[in-house]
GROMACS .gro file of C-alpha atoms in nm:
model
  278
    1UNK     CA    1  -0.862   2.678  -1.823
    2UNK     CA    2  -1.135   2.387  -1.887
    3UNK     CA    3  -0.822   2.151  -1.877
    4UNK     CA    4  -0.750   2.333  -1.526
    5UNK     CA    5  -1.096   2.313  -1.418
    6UNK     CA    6  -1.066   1.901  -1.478
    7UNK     CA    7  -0.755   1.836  -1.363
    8UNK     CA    8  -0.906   2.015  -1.022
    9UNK     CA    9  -1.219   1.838  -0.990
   10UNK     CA   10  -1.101   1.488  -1.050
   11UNK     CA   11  -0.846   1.554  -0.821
   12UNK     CA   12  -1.094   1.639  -0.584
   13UNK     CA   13  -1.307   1.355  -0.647
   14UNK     CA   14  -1.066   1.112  -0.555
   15UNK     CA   15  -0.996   1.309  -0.253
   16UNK     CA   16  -1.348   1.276  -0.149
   17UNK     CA   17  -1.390   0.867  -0.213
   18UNK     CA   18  -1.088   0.855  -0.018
   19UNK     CA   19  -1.266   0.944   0.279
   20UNK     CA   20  -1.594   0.825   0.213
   21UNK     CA   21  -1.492   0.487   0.182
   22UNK     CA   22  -1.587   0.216   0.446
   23UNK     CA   23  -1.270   0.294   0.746
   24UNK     CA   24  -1.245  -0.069   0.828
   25UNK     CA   25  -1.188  -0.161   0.531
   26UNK     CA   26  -0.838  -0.057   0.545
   27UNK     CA   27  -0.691  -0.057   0.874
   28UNK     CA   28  -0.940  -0.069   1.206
   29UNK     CA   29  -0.725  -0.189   1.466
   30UNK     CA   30  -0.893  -0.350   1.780
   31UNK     CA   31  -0.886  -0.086   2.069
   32UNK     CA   32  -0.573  -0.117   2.313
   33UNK     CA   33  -0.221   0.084   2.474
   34UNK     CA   34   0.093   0.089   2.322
   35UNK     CA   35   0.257  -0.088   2.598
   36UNK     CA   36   0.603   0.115   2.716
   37UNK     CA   37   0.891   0.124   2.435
   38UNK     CA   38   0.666  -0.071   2.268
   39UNK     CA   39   0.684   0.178   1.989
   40UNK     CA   40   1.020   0.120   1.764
   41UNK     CA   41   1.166  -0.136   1.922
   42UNK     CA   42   0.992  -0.498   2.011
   43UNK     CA   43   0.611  -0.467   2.026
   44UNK     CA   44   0.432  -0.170   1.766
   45UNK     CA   45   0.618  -0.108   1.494
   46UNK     CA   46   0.915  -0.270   1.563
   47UNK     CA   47   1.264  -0.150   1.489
   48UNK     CA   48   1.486  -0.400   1.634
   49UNK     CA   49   1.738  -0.556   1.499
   50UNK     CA   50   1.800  -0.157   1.336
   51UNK     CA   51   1.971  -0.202   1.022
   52UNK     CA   52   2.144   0.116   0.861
   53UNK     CA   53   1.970   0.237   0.598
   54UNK     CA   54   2.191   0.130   0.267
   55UNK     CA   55   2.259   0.483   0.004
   56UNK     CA   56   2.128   0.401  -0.321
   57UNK     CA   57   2.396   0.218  -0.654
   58UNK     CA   58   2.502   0.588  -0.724
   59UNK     CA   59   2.633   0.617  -0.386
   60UNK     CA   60   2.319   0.893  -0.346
   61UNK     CA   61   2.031   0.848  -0.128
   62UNK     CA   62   1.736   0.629  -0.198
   63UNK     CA   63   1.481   0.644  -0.395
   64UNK     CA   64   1.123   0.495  -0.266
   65UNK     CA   65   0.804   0.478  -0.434
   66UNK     CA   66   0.492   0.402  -0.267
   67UNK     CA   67   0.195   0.238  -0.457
   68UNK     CA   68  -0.124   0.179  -0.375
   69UNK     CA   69  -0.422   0.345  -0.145
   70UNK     CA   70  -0.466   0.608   0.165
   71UNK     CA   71  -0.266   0.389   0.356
   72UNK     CA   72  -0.006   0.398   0.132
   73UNK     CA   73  -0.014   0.733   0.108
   74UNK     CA   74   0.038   0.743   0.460
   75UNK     CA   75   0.316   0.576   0.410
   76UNK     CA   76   0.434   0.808   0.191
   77UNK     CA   77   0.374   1.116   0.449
   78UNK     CA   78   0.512   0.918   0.668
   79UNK     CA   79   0.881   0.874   0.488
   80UNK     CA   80   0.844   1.228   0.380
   81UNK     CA   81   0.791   1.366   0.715
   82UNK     CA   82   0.990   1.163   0.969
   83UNK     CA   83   1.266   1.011   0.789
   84UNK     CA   84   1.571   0.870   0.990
   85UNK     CA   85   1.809   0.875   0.660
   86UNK     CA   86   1.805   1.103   0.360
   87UNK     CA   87   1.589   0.925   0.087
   88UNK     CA   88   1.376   1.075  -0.142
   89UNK     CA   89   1.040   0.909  -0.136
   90UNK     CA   90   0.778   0.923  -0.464
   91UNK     CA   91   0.437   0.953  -0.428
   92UNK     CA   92   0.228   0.692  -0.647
   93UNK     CA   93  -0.112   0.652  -0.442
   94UNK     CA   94  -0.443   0.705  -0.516
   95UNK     CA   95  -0.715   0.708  -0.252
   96UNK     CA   96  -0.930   0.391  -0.251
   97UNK     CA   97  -0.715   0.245  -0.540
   98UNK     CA   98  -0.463  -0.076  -0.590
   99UNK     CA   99  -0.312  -0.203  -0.915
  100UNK     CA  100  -0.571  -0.411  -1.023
  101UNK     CA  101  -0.755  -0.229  -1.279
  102UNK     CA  102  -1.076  -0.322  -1.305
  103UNK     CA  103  -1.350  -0.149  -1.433
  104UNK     CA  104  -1.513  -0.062  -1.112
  105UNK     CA  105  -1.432  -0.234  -0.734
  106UNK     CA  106  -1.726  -0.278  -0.453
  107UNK     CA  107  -1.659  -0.264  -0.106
  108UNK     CA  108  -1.868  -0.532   0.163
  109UNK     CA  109  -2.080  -0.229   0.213
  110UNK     CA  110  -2.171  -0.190  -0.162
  111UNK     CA  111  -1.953   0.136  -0.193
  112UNK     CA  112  -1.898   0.119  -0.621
  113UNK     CA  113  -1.553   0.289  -0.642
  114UNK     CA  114  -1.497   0.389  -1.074
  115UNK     CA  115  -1.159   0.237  -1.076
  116UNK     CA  116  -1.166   0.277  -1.438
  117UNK     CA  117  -1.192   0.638  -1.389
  118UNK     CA  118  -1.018   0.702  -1.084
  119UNK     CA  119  -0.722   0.423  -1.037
  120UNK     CA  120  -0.545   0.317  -1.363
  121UNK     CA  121  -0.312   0.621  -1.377
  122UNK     CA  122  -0.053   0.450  -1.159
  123UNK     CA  123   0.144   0.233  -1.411
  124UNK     CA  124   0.190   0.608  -1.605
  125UNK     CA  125   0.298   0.790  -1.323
  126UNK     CA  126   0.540   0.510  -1.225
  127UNK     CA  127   0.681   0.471  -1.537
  128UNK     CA  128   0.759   0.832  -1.523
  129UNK     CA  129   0.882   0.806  -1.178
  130UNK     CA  130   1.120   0.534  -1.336
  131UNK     CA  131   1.211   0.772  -1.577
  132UNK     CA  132   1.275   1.086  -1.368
  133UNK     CA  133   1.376   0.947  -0.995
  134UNK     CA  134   1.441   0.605  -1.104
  135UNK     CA  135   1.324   0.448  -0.766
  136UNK     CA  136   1.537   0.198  -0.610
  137UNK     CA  137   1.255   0.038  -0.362
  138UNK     CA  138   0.890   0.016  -0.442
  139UNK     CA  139   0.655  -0.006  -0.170
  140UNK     CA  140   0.312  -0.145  -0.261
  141UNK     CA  141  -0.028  -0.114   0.017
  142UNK     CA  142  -0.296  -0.241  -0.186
  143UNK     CA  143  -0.574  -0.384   0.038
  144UNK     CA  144  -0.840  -0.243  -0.223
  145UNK     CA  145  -0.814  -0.513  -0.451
  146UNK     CA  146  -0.957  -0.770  -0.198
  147UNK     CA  147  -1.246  -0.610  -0.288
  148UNK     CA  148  -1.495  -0.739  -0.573
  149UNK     CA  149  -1.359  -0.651  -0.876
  150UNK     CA  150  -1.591  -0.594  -1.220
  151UNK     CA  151  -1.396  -0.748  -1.467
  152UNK     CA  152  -1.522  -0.777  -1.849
  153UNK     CA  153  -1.865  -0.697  -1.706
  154UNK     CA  154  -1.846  -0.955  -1.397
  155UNK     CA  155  -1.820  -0.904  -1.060
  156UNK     CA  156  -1.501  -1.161  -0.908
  157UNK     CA  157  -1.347  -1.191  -0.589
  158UNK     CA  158  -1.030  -1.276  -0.494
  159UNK     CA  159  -1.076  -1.638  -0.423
  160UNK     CA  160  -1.157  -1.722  -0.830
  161UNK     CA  161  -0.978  -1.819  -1.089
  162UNK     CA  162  -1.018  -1.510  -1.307
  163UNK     CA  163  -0.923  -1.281  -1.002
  164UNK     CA  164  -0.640  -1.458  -0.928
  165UNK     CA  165  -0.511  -1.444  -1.286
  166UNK     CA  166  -0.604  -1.124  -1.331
  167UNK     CA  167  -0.419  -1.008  -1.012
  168UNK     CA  168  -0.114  -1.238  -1.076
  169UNK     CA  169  -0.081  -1.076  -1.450
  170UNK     CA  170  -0.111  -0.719  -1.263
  171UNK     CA  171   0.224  -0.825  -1.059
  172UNK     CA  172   0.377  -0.939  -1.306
  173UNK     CA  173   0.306  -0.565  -1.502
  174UNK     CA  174   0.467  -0.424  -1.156
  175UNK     CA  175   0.762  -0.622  -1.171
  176UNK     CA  176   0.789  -0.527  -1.537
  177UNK     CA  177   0.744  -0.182  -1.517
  178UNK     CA  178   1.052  -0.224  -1.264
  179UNK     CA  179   1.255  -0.389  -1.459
  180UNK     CA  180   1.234  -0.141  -1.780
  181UNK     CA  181   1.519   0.036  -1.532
  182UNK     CA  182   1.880  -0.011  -1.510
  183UNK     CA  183   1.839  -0.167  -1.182
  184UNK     CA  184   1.557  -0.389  -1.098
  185UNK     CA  185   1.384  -0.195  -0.774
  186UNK     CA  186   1.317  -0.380  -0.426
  187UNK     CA  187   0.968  -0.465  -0.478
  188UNK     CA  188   0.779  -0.510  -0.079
  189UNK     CA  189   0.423  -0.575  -0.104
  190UNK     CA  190   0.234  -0.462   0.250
  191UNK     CA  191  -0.035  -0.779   0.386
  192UNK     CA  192  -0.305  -0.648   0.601
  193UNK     CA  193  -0.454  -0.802   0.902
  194UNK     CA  194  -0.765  -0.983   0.824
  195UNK     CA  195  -1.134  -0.861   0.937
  196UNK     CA  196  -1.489  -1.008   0.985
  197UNK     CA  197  -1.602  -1.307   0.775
  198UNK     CA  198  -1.847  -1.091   0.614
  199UNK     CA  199  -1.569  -0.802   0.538
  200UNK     CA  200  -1.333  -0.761   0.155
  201UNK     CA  201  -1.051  -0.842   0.418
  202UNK     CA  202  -1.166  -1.158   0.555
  203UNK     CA  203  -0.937  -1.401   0.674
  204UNK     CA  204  -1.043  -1.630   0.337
  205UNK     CA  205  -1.035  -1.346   0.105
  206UNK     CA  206  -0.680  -1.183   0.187
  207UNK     CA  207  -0.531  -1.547   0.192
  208UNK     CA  208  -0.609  -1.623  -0.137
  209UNK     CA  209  -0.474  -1.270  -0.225
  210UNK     CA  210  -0.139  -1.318  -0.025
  211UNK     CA  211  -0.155  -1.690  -0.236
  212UNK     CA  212  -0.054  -1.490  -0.543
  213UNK     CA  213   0.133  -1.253  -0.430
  214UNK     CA  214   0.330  -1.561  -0.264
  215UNK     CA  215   0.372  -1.749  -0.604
  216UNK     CA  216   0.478  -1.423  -0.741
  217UNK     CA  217   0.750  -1.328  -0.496
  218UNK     CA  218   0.859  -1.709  -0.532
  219UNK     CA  219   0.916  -1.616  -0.893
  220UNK     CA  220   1.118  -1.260  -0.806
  221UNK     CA  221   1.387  -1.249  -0.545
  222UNK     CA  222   1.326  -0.855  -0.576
  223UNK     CA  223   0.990  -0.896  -0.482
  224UNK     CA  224   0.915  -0.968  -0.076
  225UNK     CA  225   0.723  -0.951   0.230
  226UNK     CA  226   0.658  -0.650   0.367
  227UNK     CA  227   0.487  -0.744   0.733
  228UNK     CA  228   0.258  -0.461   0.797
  229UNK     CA  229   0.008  -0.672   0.949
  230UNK     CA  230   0.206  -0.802   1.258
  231UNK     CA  231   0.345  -0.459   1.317
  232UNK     CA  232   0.061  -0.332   1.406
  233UNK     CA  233  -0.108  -0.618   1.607
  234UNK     CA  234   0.232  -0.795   1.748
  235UNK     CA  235   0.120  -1.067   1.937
  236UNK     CA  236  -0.244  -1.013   1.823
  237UNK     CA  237  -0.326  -0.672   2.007
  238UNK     CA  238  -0.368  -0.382   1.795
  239UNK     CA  239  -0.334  -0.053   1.971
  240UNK     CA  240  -0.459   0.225   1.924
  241UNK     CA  241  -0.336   0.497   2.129
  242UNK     CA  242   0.047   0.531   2.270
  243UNK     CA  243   0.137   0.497   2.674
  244UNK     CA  244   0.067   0.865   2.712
  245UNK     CA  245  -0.286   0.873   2.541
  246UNK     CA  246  -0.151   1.034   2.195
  247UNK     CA  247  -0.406   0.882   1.943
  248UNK     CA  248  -0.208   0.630   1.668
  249UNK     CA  249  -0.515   0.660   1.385
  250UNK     CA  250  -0.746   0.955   1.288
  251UNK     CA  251  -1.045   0.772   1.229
  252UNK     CA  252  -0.931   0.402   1.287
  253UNK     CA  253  -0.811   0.420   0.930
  254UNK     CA  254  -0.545   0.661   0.868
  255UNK     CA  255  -0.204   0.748   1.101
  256UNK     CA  256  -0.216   1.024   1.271
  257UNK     CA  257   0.076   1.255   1.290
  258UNK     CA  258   0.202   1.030   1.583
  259UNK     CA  259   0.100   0.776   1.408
  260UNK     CA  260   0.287   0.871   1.121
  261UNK     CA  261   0.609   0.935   1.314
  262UNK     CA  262   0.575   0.555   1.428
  263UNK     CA  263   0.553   0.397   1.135
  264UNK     CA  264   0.851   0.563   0.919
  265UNK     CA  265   1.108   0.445   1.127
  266UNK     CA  266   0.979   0.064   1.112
  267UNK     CA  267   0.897   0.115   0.742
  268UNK     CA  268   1.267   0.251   0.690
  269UNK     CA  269   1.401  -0.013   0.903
  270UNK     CA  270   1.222  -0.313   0.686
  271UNK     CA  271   1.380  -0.152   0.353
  272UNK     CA  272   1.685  -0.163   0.553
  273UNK     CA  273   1.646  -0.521   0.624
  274UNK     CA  274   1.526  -0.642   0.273
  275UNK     CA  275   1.803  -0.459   0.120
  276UNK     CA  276   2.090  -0.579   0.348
  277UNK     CA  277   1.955  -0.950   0.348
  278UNK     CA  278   1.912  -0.882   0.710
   0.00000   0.00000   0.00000
């Protein structure tokens, strides 16, 4: 029962940060109108060309496991709720979390998230997803680990040298953890649309994160691009709110049930696309 008790209350702590932590740090698109179609096929979320989803080596369906924070577990609800193939997505996020493991993160406002605590879980869980559903595509949304990181007692960012080895070792540990299976999975890490010059997700900041995550996909043709930033912002303008006033975001951070039934198709699409060589 005290096991119970734990199990419940850190789950519920990392519900909690979730929330709490700064919304535009994530995903706080500029205000605008989905301009008509411009959902799923050339503006928001595009889905043109539409490549068939491919069924997985066994001839079964795919197997997808997202990674990373609340917008990756959006991701996740969205596959799970509005998906346009049979697939069988895995559910490997953690609110307020990446892969980075450090021993605490802190956002521009001076939020202290206990990533120690909190965030480390996911190479476990994903090893047992490996073992058990043996994902075929991992999907990784990790904009946390722009933040300052504390690593051996020092706070680093991601445009120093110990960051950027540390993060670039952390890949690495993804791809492995991949290829301990059969078959290596599609590895697509998200980008994210930079912020303020003040914000984790500066312009400076999240290009010297994409700079590793560059060198590493140079080094893995299973790891790629996946271009969440210019889906929602094509040609710069980010909107929030479809032709007919139905609200894309909840709180300028997470999809909204609209929202949500946006993104899967795009999302399914660009696994479609990566695995085809489209």
């Amino acid at each position: 029962m005290t096991a119970l008790i734990a199990i419940v209350a850190s789950f519920g702590l990392v519900l909690g940060l979730a929330w709490y932590l700064p919304i535009d740090r994530v995903n706080n698109p500029r205000a605008g109108i989905a301009a008509p179609g411009a959902t799923g096929d050339s503006g928001l979320y595009p889905t043109t060309p539409s490549v068939p989803l491919p069924t997985a080596p066994d001839g079964g369906p795919l197997t997808v496991a997202v990674i990373g924070d609340s917008v990756a577990g959006n991701m996740y609800d969205a596959l799970t709720e509005h998906p346009t193939a049979e697939l069988t997505p895995v559910d490997v996020t953690y609110g307020g979390c990446g892969i980075f493991d450090a021993e605490k993160a802190r956002a521009d406002n001076g939020f202290i998230m206990e990533s120690e605590k909190l965030c480390w879980s996911w190479q476990d869980k994903l090893r047992t997803a490996n073992a058990e559903q043996r994902p075929d595509v991992y999907i990784v949304h990790n904009a946390w680990d722009a933040d300052d990181q504390l690593l051996d007692g020092t706070w680093v960012g991601p445009c120093s040298d110990v960051w950027q080895q540390r993060y670039a070792a952390q890949l690495e540990t993804l791809v492995g953890i991949g290829a301990e299976q059969e078959n290596a999975p599609l590895i697509l890490l998200s980008d994210d649309r930079a912020r303020g010059a003040k914000s984790s997700l500066s312009a400076e900041r999240l290009g010297c994160k994409t700079a590793v995550e560059n060198a590493v996909m140079q080094a893995h043709t299973n790891v790629q691009r996946l271009p969440f930033a210019a889906a929602g912002c094509p040609g710069g303008v980010c909107a929030t709110r479809t032709e007919d006033g139905s609200a894309i975001y909840t709180d300028g951070s997470h999809f909204s049930a609209t929202g949500l039934a946006i993104l899967a198709p795009w999302l399914q699409n660009e696994m479609a696309k990566a695995l085809q060589g489209a």
